[in-house]
mmCIF file of C-alpha atoms in Angstrom:
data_model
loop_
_atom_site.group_PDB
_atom_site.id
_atom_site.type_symbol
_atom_site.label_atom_id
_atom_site.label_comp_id
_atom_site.label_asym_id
_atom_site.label_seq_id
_atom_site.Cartn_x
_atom_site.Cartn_y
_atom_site.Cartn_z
ATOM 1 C CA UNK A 1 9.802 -15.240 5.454
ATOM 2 C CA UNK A 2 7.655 -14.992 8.349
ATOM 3 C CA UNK A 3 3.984 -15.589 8.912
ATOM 4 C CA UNK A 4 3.660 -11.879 8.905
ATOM 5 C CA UNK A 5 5.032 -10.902 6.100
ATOM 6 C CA UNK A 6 2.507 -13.096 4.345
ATOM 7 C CA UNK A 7 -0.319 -12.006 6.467
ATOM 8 C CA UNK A 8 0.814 -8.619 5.222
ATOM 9 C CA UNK A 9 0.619 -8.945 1.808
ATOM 10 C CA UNK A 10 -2.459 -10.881 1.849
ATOM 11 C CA UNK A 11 -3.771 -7.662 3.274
ATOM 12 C CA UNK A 12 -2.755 -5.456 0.745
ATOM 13 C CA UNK A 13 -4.277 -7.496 -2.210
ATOM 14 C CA UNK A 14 -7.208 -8.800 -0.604
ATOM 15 C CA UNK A 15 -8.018 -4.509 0.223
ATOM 16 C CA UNK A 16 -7.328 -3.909 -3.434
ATOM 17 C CA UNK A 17 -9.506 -6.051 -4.862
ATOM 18 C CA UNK A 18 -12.079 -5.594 -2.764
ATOM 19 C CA UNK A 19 -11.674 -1.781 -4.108
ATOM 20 C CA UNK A 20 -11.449 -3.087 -7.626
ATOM 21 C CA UNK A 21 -14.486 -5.223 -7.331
ATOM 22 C CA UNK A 22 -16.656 -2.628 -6.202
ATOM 23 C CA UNK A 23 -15.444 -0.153 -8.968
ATOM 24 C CA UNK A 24 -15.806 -2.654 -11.975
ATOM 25 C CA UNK A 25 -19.542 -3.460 -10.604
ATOM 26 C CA UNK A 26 -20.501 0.144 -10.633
ATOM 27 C CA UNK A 27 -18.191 1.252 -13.300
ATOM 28 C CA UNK A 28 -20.896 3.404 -15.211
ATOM 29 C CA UNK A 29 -22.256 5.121 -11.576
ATOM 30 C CA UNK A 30 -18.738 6.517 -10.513
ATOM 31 C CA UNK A 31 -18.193 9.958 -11.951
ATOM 32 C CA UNK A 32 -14.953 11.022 -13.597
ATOM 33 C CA UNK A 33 -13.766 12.631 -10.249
ATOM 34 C CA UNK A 34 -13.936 9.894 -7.735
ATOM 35 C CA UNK A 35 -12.383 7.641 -10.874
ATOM 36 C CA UNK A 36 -9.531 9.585 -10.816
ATOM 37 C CA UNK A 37 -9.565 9.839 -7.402
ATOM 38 C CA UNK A 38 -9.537 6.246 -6.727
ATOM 39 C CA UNK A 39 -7.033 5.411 -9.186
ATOM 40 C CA UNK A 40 -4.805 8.069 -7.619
ATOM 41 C CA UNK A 41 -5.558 6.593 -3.662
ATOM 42 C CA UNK A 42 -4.714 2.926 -5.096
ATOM 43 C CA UNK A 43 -1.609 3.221 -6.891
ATOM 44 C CA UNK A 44 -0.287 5.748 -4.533
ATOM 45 C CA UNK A 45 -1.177 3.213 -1.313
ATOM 46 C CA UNK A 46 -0.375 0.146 -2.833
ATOM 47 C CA UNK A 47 2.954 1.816 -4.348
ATOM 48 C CA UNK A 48 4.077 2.850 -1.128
ATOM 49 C CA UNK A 49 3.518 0.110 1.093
ATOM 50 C CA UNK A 50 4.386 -2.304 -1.860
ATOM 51 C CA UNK A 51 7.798 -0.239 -2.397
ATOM 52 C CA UNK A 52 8.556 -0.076 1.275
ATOM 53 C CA UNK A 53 8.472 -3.954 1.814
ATOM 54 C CA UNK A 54 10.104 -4.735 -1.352
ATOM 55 C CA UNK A 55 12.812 -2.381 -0.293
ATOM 56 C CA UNK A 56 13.662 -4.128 2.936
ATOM 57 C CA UNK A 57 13.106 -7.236 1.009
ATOM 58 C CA UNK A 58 15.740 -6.314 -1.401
ATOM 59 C CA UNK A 59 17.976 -3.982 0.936
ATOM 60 C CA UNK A 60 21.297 -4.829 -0.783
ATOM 61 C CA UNK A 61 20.108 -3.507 -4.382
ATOM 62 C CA UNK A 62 18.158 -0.321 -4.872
ATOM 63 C CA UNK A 63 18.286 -0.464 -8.635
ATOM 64 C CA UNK A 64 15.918 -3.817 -8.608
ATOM 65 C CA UNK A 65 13.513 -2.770 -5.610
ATOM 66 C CA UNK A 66 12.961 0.651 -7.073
ATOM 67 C CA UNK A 67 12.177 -1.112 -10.529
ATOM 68 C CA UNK A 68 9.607 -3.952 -9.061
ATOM 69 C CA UNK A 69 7.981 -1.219 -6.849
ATOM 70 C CA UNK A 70 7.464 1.117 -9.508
ATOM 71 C CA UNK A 71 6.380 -1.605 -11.861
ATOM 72 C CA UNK A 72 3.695 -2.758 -9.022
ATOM 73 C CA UNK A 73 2.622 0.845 -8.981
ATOM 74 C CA UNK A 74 2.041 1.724 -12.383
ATOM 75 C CA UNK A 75 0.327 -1.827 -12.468
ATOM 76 C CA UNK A 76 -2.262 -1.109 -9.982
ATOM 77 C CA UNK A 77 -2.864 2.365 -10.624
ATOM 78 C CA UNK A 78 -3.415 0.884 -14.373
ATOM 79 C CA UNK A 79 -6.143 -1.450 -13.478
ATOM 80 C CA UNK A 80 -7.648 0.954 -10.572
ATOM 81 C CA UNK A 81 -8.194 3.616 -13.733
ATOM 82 C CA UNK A 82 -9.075 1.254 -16.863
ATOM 83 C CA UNK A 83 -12.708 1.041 -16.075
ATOM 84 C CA UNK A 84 -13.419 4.658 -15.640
ATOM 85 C CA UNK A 85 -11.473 6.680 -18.180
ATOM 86 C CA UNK A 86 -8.002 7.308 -19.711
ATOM 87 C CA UNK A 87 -7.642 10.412 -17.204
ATOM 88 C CA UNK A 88 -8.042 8.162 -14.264
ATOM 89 C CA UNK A 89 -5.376 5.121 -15.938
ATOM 90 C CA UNK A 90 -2.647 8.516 -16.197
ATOM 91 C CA UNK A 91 -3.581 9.730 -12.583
ATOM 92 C CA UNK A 92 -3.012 6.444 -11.268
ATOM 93 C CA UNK A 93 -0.387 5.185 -12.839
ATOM 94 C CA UNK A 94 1.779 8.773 -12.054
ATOM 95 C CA UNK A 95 0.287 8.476 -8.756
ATOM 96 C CA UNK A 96 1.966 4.424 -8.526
ATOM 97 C CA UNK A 97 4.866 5.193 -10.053
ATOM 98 C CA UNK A 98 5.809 8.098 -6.716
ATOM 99 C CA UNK A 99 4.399 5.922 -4.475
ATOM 100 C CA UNK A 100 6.434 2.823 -5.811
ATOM 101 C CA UNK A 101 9.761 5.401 -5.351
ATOM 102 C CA UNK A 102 8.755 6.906 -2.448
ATOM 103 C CA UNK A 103 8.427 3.346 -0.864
ATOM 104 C CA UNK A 104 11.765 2.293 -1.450
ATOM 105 C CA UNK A 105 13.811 5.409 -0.592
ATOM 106 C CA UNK A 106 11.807 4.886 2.905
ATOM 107 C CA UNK A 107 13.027 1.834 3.381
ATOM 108 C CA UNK A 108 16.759 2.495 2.191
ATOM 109 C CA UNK A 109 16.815 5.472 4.716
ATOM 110 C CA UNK A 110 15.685 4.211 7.518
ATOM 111 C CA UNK A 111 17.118 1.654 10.288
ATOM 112 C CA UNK A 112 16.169 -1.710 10.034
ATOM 113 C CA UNK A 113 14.949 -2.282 13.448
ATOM 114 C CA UNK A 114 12.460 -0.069 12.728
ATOM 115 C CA UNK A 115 11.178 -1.715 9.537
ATOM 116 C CA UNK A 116 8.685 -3.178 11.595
ATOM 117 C CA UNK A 117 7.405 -0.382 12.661
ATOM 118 C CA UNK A 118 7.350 1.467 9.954
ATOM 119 C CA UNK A 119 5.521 -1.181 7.445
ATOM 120 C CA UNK A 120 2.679 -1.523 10.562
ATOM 121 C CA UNK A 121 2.346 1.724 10.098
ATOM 122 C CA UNK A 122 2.165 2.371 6.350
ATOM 123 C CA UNK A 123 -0.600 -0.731 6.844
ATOM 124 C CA UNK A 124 -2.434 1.512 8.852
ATOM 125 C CA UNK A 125 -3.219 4.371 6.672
ATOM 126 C CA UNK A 126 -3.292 1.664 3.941
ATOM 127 C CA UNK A 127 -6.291 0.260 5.372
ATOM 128 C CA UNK A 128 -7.767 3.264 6.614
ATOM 129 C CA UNK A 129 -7.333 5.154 3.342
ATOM 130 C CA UNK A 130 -9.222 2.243 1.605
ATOM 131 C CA UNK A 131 -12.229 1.952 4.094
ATOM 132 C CA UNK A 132 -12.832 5.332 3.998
ATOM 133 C CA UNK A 133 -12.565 5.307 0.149
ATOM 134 C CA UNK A 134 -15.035 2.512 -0.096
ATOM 135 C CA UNK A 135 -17.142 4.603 2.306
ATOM 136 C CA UNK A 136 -17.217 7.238 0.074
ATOM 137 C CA UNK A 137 -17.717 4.872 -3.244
ATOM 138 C CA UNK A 138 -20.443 3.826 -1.198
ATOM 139 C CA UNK A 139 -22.056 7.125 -0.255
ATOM 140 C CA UNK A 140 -21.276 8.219 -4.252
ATOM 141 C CA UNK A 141 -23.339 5.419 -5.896
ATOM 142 C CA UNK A 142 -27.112 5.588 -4.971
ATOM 143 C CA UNK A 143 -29.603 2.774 -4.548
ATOM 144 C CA UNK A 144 -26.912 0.196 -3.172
ATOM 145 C CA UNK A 145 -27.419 -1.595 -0.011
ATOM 146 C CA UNK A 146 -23.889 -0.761 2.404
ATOM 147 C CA UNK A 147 -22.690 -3.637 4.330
ATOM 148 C CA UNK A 148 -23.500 -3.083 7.696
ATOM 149 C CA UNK A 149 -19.598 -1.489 8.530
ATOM 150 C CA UNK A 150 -19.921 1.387 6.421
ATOM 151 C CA UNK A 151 -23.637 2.233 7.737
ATOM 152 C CA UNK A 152 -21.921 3.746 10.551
ATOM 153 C CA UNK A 153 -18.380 4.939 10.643
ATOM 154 C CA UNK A 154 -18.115 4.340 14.678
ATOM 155 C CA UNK A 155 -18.530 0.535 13.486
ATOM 156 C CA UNK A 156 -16.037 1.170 10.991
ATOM 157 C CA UNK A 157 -13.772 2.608 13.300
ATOM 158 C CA UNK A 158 -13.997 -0.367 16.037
ATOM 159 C CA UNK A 159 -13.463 -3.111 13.002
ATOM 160 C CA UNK A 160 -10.421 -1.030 12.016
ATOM 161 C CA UNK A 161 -9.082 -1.403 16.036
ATOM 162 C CA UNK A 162 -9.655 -5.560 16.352
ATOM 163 C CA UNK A 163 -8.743 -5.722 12.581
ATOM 164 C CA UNK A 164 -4.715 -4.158 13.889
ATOM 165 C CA UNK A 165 -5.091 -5.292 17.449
ATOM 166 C CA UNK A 166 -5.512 -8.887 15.604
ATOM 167 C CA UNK A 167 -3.084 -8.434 12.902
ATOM 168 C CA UNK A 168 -0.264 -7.341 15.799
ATOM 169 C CA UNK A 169 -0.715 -11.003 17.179
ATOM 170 C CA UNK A 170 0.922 -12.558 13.907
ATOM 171 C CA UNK A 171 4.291 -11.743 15.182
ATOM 172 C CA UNK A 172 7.418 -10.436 13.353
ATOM 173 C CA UNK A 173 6.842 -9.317 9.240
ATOM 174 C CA UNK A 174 10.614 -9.842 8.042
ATOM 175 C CA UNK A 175 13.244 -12.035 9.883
ATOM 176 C CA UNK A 176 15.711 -10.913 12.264
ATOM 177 C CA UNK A 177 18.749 -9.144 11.964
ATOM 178 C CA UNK A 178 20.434 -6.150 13.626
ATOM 179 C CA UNK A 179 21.710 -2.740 12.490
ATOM 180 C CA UNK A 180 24.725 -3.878 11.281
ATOM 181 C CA UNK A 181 23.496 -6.303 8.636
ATOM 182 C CA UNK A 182 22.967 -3.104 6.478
ATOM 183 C CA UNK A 183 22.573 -3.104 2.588
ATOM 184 C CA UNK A 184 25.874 -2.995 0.509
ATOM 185 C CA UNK A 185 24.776 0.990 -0.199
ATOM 186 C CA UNK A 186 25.196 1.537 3.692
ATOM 187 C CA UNK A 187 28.244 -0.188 4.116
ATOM 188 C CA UNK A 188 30.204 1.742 1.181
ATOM 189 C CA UNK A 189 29.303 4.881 2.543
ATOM 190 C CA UNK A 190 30.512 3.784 6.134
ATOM 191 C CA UNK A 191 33.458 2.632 4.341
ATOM 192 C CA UNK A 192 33.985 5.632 2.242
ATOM 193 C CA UNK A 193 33.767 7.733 5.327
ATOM 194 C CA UNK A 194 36.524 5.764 7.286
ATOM 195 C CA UNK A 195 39.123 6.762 4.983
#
């Protein structure tokens, strides 16, 4: 796999434990709500993003990227909920579960010259979904210093515009190929079609 691809991921687990981190350490100041809420934004972003790039990963069997994705999911909307209350652990693993799905069937259904695109852009709201979260986990629990990005969301903003404008220099997430190498579920329906 490409450099990207790794760069990617690292981005996606580094984000979620910096979430998970911060919710552990001020387990008993976050309020039922904004557990819940949490949980739900975690599994459902990391299910998503997760299922998409497993699903171009695995293009040529549905059955196993659907299964991993979900599994990821339900995983991570698991340990986003633990530490505030069983509530929270159902919300996010339901929440993981869709997003795990919903990642997948993306990535079955659309072309795969536009994978690129469309994981770039999933990372996106990934990362802006979490920053604002953690801005609002921040705002939520008094009497903690902020880090100096979340003091002022125009600084938050500008971060998140180097942090893509530097991630977009890593070059190509998955290797190359063109339309036609299309998963096996493609081909039998092009096939199917012909006759």
């Amino acid at each position: 796999m490409p450099f990207g691809f790794w760069v990617t991921l690292l981005i996606i687990i580094i984000f979620f434990f910096v979430v998970i981190k911060f919710v552990y350490q001020y387990r008993y100041k976050i309020d039922h709500s904004l557990g819940m809420m949490i949980a739900m934004v975690l599994g459902m972003m990391v299910g998503i993003t997760a299922g998409l790039v497993i699903g171009i990963v695995f293009a040529s069997d549905l059955f196993t990227s659907t299964i991993i994705a979900s599994f990821i999911g339900i995983s991570i909307g698991f340990i986003a909920g633990i530490f505030n209350s069983l509530m929270a652990v159902l919300d996010g693993m339901v929440s993981g579960l869709m997003g795990g799905m919903m990642g997948v069937m993306l990535a079955a259904m659309i072309q795969y010259s536009k994978t690129e695109t469309m994981v770039r852009i999933l990372l996106v709201f990934y990362v802006g979904t979490i920053l604002i979260l953690i801005f609002m986990m921040f705002k939520e629990v008094k009497n903690t210093k902020q880090p100096l990005i979340f003091r002022n969301p125009l600084i938050m903003v500008i971060v998140f515009i180097l942090f893509f404008t530097l991630y977009n220099q890593f070059g190509r997430i998955f290797p190359e190929r063109t339309d036609f190498d299309m998963n096996n579920h493609q081909q039998k329906i092009i096939e199917d079609n012909d006759r």
